[in-house]
mmCIF file of C-alpha atoms in Angstrom:
data_model
loop_
_atom_site.group_PDB
_atom_site.id
_atom_site.type_symbol
_atom_site.label_atom_id
_atom_site.label_comp_id
_atom_site.label_asym_id
_atom_site.label_seq_id
_atom_site.Cartn_x
_atom_site.Cartn_y
_atom_site.Cartn_z
ATOM 1 C CA ASP G 11 108.262 79.648 94.598
ATOM 2 C CA ALA G 12 107.420 83.008 96.200
ATOM 3 C CA GLY G 13 107.077 85.969 93.900
ATOM 4 C CA VAL G 14 107.816 89.570 94.869
ATOM 5 C CA THR G 15 106.555 90.475 98.314
ATOM 6 C CA GLN G 16 105.801 94.049 99.345
ATOM 7 C CA SER G 17 104.822 95.417 102.730
ATOM 8 C CA PRO G 18 102.769 97.066 103.967
ATOM 9 C CA THR G 19 99.793 96.762 101.620
ATOM 10 C CA HIS G 20 98.270 100.088 102.586
ATOM 11 C CA LEU G 21 99.632 103.040 104.521
ATOM 12 C CA ILE G 22 98.248 106.460 105.570
ATOM 13 C CA LYS G 23 100.716 109.144 106.545
ATOM 14 C CA THR G 24 100.524 112.831 107.373
ATOM 15 C CA ARG G 25 102.191 115.491 105.275
ATOM 16 C CA GLY G 26 105.748 116.066 106.419
ATOM 17 C CA GLN G 27 106.218 112.583 107.853
ATOM 18 C CA GLN G 28 108.647 109.914 106.656
ATOM 19 C CA VAL G 29 107.735 106.472 105.335
ATOM 20 C CA THR G 30 109.596 103.186 104.642
ATOM 21 C CA LEU G 31 108.324 100.626 102.163
ATOM 22 C CA ARG G 32 109.764 97.119 101.945
ATOM 23 C CA CYS G 33 110.282 94.610 99.134
ATOM 24 C CA SER G 34 111.516 91.046 98.954
ATOM 25 C CA PRO G 35 112.471 89.979 95.421
ATOM 26 C CA LYS G 36 111.517 86.765 93.686
ATOM 27 C CA SER G 37 113.819 83.878 94.521
ATOM 28 C CA GLY G 38 116.867 83.921 92.262
ATOM 29 C CA HIS G 39 116.552 87.629 91.380
ATOM 30 C CA ASP G 40 119.297 90.052 92.410
ATOM 31 C CA THR G 41 118.046 93.402 91.110
ATOM 32 C CA VAL G 42 115.227 95.542 92.570
ATOM 33 C CA SER G 43 113.539 98.471 90.890
ATOM 34 C CA TRP G 44 110.973 100.813 92.400
ATOM 35 C CA TYR G 45 108.141 102.534 90.562
ATOM 36 C CA GLN G 46 105.519 105.148 91.490
ATOM 37 C CA GLN G 47 102.124 104.868 89.841
ATOM 38 C CA ALA G 48 99.703 107.778 90.227
ATOM 39 C CA LEU G 49 96.023 107.142 89.559
ATOM 40 C CA GLY G 50 95.368 106.675 85.851
ATOM 41 C CA GLN G 51 99.030 106.807 84.907
ATOM 42 C CA GLY G 52 101.645 104.297 83.968
ATOM 43 C CA PRO G 53 104.356 103.408 86.480
ATOM 44 C CA GLN G 54 107.226 105.910 86.712
ATOM 45 C CA PHE G 55 110.768 104.653 87.420
ATOM 46 C CA ILE G 56 112.198 105.848 90.736
ATOM 47 C CA PHE G 57 115.494 103.891 91.036
ATOM 48 C CA GLN G 58 117.168 100.540 90.693
ATOM 49 C CA TYR G 59 119.417 98.633 93.089
ATOM 50 C CA TYR G 60 121.922 95.999 92.246
ATOM 51 C CA GLU G 61 124.800 94.722 94.391
ATOM 52 C CA GLU G 62 123.577 96.967 97.223
ATOM 53 C CA GLU G 63 124.176 100.131 95.161
ATOM 54 C CA GLU G 64 121.824 102.511 93.399
ATOM 55 C CA ARG G 65 122.532 101.934 89.717
ATOM 56 C CA GLN G 66 119.999 104.098 87.972
ATOM 57 C CA ARG G 67 117.655 106.858 89.077
ATOM 58 C CA GLY G 68 114.627 108.431 87.510
ATOM 59 C CA ASN G 69 113.474 112.002 87.786
ATOM 60 C CA PHE G 70 112.647 111.985 91.499
ATOM 61 C CA PRO G 71 113.903 114.328 94.223
ATOM 62 C CA ASP G 72 116.420 113.353 96.887
ATOM 63 C CA ARG G 73 113.527 112.919 99.335
ATOM 64 C CA PHE G 74 113.257 109.509 97.757
ATOM 65 C CA SER G 75 116.047 107.191 98.846
ATOM 66 C CA GLY G 76 116.562 103.477 99.089
ATOM 67 C CA HIS G 77 118.680 100.625 100.229
ATOM 68 C CA GLN G 78 119.368 97.067 99.214
ATOM 69 C CA PHE G 79 120.435 94.445 101.678
ATOM 70 C CA PRO G 80 122.834 91.490 101.222
ATOM 71 C CA ASN G 81 119.799 89.128 100.776
ATOM 72 C CA TYR G 82 118.674 91.362 97.863
ATOM 73 C CA SER G 83 115.645 92.746 99.672
ATOM 74 C CA SER G 84 115.112 96.508 99.421
ATOM 75 C CA GLU G 85 113.609 99.463 101.151
ATOM 76 C CA LEU G 86 112.198 102.692 99.681
ATOM 77 C CA ASN G 87 112.273 105.734 102.022
ATOM 78 C CA VAL G 88 110.413 108.938 101.373
ATOM 79 C CA ASN G 89 111.099 111.963 103.608
ATOM 80 C CA ALA G 90 109.024 115.106 104.106
ATOM 81 C CA LEU G 91 105.944 113.598 102.500
ATOM 82 C CA LEU G 92 103.831 115.746 100.209
ATOM 83 C CA LEU G 93 100.208 115.233 99.188
ATOM 84 C CA GLY G 94 101.473 114.490 95.715
ATOM 85 C CA ASP G 95 103.395 111.474 96.944
ATOM 86 C CA SER G 96 100.099 109.639 97.301
ATOM 87 C CA ALA G 97 100.349 106.760 94.866
ATOM 88 C CA LEU G 98 100.752 103.025 94.371
ATOM 89 C CA TYR G 99 104.417 102.107 94.866
ATOM 90 C CA LEU G 100 105.495 99.043 92.963
ATOM 91 C CA CYS G 101 108.570 96.950 93.417
ATOM 92 C CA ALA G 102 109.962 94.845 90.559
ATOM 93 C CA SER G 103 112.680 92.262 90.663
ATOM 94 C CA SER G 104 114.846 90.835 87.926
ATOM 95 C CA PHE G 105 118.118 89.019 87.346
ATOM 96 C CA GLN G 106 120.786 91.362 86.062
ATOM 97 C CA GLY G 107 121.626 90.599 82.465
ATOM 98 C CA SER G 108 118.938 87.949 82.003
ATOM 99 C CA ASP G 109 116.286 87.864 79.318
ATOM 100 C CA TYR G 110 113.447 86.882 81.551
ATOM 101 C CA GLY G 111 111.859 90.253 82.203
ATOM 102 C CA TYR G 112 110.584 91.762 85.403
ATOM 103 C CA THR G 113 108.328 90.373 88.121
ATOM 104 C CA PHE G 114 106.221 92.854 90.036
ATOM 105 C CA GLY G 115 104.776 92.810 93.536
ATOM 106 C CA SER G 116 101.228 93.755 94.423
ATOM 107 C CA GLY G 117 102.305 97.256 95.526
ATOM 108 C CA THR G 118 101.907 99.482 98.512
ATOM 109 C CA ARG G 119 99.095 102.017 98.438
ATOM 110 C CA LEU G 120 100.383 105.210 100.135
ATOM 111 C CA THR G 121 97.945 107.947 101.066
ATOM 112 C CA VAL G 122 99.277 111.243 102.355
ATOM 113 C CA VAL G 123 96.744 113.401 104.185
ATOM 114 C CA LYS U 27 114.838 109.417 76.281
ATOM 115 C CA GLN U 28 112.505 106.479 75.602
ATOM 116 C CA GLU U 29 108.795 107.316 75.416
ATOM 117 C CA VAL U 30 105.991 104.745 75.165
ATOM 118 C CA THR U 31 102.494 105.541 73.915
ATOM 119 C CA GLN U 32 99.446 103.275 74.100
ATOM 120 C CA ILE U 33 96.370 103.728 71.975
ATOM 121 C CA PRO U 34 93.500 103.716 72.693
ATOM 122 C CA ALA U 35 93.403 104.928 76.307
ATOM 123 C CA ALA U 36 90.154 103.045 76.858
ATOM 124 C CA LEU U 37 88.220 100.413 74.903
ATOM 125 C CA SER U 38 84.837 98.843 75.453
ATOM 126 C CA VAL U 39 83.841 95.717 73.495
ATOM 127 C CA PRO U 40 81.094 93.094 73.634
ATOM 128 C CA GLU U 41 82.025 89.654 74.916
ATOM 129 C CA GLY U 42 83.420 87.340 72.252
ATOM 130 C CA GLU U 43 84.937 90.056 70.098
ATOM 131 C CA ASN U 44 88.590 89.959 68.972
ATOM 132 C CA LEU U 45 90.553 93.101 69.764
ATOM 133 C CA VAL U 46 93.922 94.766 69.291
ATOM 134 C CA LEU U 47 95.777 97.019 71.693
ATOM 135 C CA ASN U 48 98.542 99.210 70.304
ATOM 136 C CA CYS U 49 101.878 100.321 71.740
ATOM 137 C CA SER U 50 104.510 102.508 70.140
ATOM 138 C CA PHE U 51 107.969 103.542 71.378
ATOM 139 C CA THR U 52 110.371 106.255 70.252
ATOM 140 C CA ASP U 53 113.733 104.520 70.505
ATOM 141 C CA SER U 54 114.009 101.285 68.599
ATOM 142 C CA ALA U 55 117.174 100.212 70.438
ATOM 143 C CA ILE U 56 115.249 98.089 72.920
ATOM 144 C CA TYR U 57 116.273 94.915 74.731
ATOM 145 C CA ASN U 58 112.787 93.454 74.998
ATOM 146 C CA LEU U 59 109.138 94.439 75.408
ATOM 147 C CA GLN U 60 106.752 93.190 78.030
ATOM 148 C CA TRP U 61 102.910 93.327 78.207
ATOM 149 C CA PHE U 62 101.338 93.489 81.657
ATOM 150 C CA ARG U 63 97.825 93.299 82.998
ATOM 151 C CA GLN U 64 96.733 95.380 86.005
ATOM 152 C CA ASP U 65 93.480 94.933 87.870
ATOM 153 C CA PRO U 66 92.194 98.024 89.784
ATOM 154 C CA GLY U 67 94.438 98.895 92.699
ATOM 155 C CA LYS U 68 96.561 95.810 92.194
ATOM 156 C CA GLY U 69 100.080 95.059 91.049
ATOM 157 C CA LEU U 70 101.227 94.064 87.544
ATOM 158 C CA THR U 71 100.902 90.571 86.099
ATOM 159 C CA SER U 72 103.215 89.747 83.224
ATOM 160 C CA LEU U 73 101.400 88.423 80.177
ATOM 161 C CA LEU U 74 103.949 88.172 77.446
ATOM 162 C CA LEU U 75 107.652 89.003 76.960
ATOM 163 C CA ILE U 76 109.091 89.530 73.455
ATOM 164 C CA GLN U 77 112.832 89.693 72.967
ATOM 165 C CA SER U 78 114.167 92.262 70.462
ATOM 166 C CA SER U 79 115.096 89.463 68.045
ATOM 167 C CA GLN U 80 111.577 87.997 68.078
ATOM 168 C CA ARG U 81 108.532 88.970 66.037
ATOM 169 C CA GLU U 82 105.757 87.546 68.153
ATOM 170 C CA GLN U 83 104.824 85.577 71.257
ATOM 171 C CA THR U 84 101.626 83.651 72.034
ATOM 172 C CA SER U 85 99.987 82.500 75.255
ATOM 173 C CA GLY U 86 96.509 81.050 75.029
ATOM 174 C CA ARG U 87 94.151 83.660 73.586
ATOM 175 C CA LEU U 88 96.868 86.335 73.610
ATOM 176 C CA ASN U 89 99.281 87.133 70.836
ATOM 177 C CA ALA U 90 101.835 89.929 70.938
ATOM 178 C CA SER U 91 103.792 91.133 67.953
ATOM 179 C CA LEU U 92 106.836 93.357 67.749
ATOM 180 C CA ASP U 93 108.126 95.488 64.893
ATOM 181 C CA LYS U 94 111.261 96.968 66.395
ATOM 182 C CA SER U 95 112.246 98.974 63.326
ATOM 183 C CA SER U 96 108.990 100.861 63.264
ATOM 184 C CA GLY U 97 108.744 101.090 67.069
ATOM 185 C CA ARG U 98 105.481 99.251 67.386
ATOM 186 C CA SER U 99 103.913 96.353 69.239
ATOM 187 C CA THR U 100 100.357 95.010 69.301
ATOM 188 C CA LEU U 101 98.552 92.791 71.757
ATOM 189 C CA TYR U 102 95.798 90.734 70.163
ATOM 190 C CA ILE U 103 93.155 89.226 72.377
ATOM 191 C CA ALA U 104 90.923 86.612 70.821
ATOM 192 C CA ALA U 105 87.344 85.814 71.873
ATOM 193 C CA SER U 106 87.322 88.403 74.690
ATOM 194 C CA GLN U 107 85.698 87.515 78.020
ATOM 195 C CA PRO U 108 84.415 89.714 80.898
ATOM 196 C CA GLY U 109 87.343 88.439 82.971
ATOM 197 C CA ASP U 110 89.709 90.136 80.523
ATOM 198 C CA SER U 111 88.505 93.518 81.774
ATOM 199 C CA ALA U 112 91.594 95.273 83.197
ATOM 200 C CA THR U 113 94.223 97.825 82.279
ATOM 201 C CA TYR U 114 96.878 96.566 79.868
ATOM 202 C CA LEU U 115 100.339 98.104 80.091
ATOM 203 C CA CYS U 116 103.162 97.979 77.557
ATOM 204 C CA ALA U 117 106.724 98.367 78.832
ATOM 205 C CA VAL U 118 110.011 98.426 76.943
ATOM 206 C CA ARG U 119 113.351 97.515 78.422
ATOM 207 C CA SER U 120 116.215 99.660 77.172
ATOM 208 C CA TYR U 121 119.899 99.940 77.983
ATOM 209 C CA SER U 122 120.304 102.989 80.225
ATOM 210 C CA GLY U 123 124.088 102.975 80.624
ATOM 211 C CA ALA U 124 126.598 101.745 83.254
ATOM 212 C CA GLY U 125 125.554 98.163 82.634
ATOM 213 C CA SER U 126 121.943 98.791 83.640
ATOM 214 C CA TYR U 127 118.594 98.454 81.929
ATOM 215 C CA GLN U 128 115.467 100.445 82.556
ATOM 216 C CA LEU U 129 111.807 99.633 82.001
ATOM 217 C CA THR U 130 109.685 102.428 80.524
ATOM 218 C CA PHE U 131 105.857 102.157 80.642
ATOM 219 C CA GLY U 132 103.003 103.503 78.583
ATOM 220 C CA LYS U 133 99.948 104.841 80.393
ATOM 221 C CA GLY U 134 97.949 101.765 79.574
ATOM 222 C CA THR U 135 94.720 100.845 77.810
ATOM 223 C CA LYS U 136 91.711 100.305 80.036
ATOM 224 C CA LEU U 137 89.668 97.415 78.568
ATOM 225 C CA SER U 138 86.057 96.713 79.438
ATOM 226 C CA VAL U 139 84.420 93.556 78.059
ATOM 227 C CA ILE U 140 80.637 93.777 78.219
ATOM 228 C CA PRO U 141 78.740 90.506 78.851
#
């Protein structure tokens, strides 16, 4: 049973560029959440997608946007990259309303130069 | 707004020692609490999940307790091993409105087990 799959593993982008990160949830999960983790910090909630809609959003600017597809996979898009966007981006999947907690992927390491 | 604090930020212990990691949260209206392990530069591995109605959960050498009324959880690791060296993160799941739940993390405790 495949867990959460994220791609790419690592990415280097130039300031001002745009980036797209991808996530496939664990089989049976229908909800995807995205987190940003800066070095030495805990993960910060970006947003959550369920039924192809953004359901909740953390304190992130509109440069961060996302999408969820009918197969429950999701994309995170970041426009006009800043140096401060350099971080580990984590995707977590869950089943809406279940008690079984979240399953995380291995993350995408984004470096903005 | 839910806030999660983990103490200590870092801990170094000799191999074989028992240890306790602490987690506190400000809003006791939680759905459940999850402890994760994170190796450097890697994703999160779930260790234990405690529902709001439960007091503790055990898995092997790990035991997590939850006191929802006081906003506290502890992760007890017995007979620590060098392979336990990692960052341990506590996360609480709370209702955030409109039928959705949100996971809020602490900053983690970085554990080093010295052989």
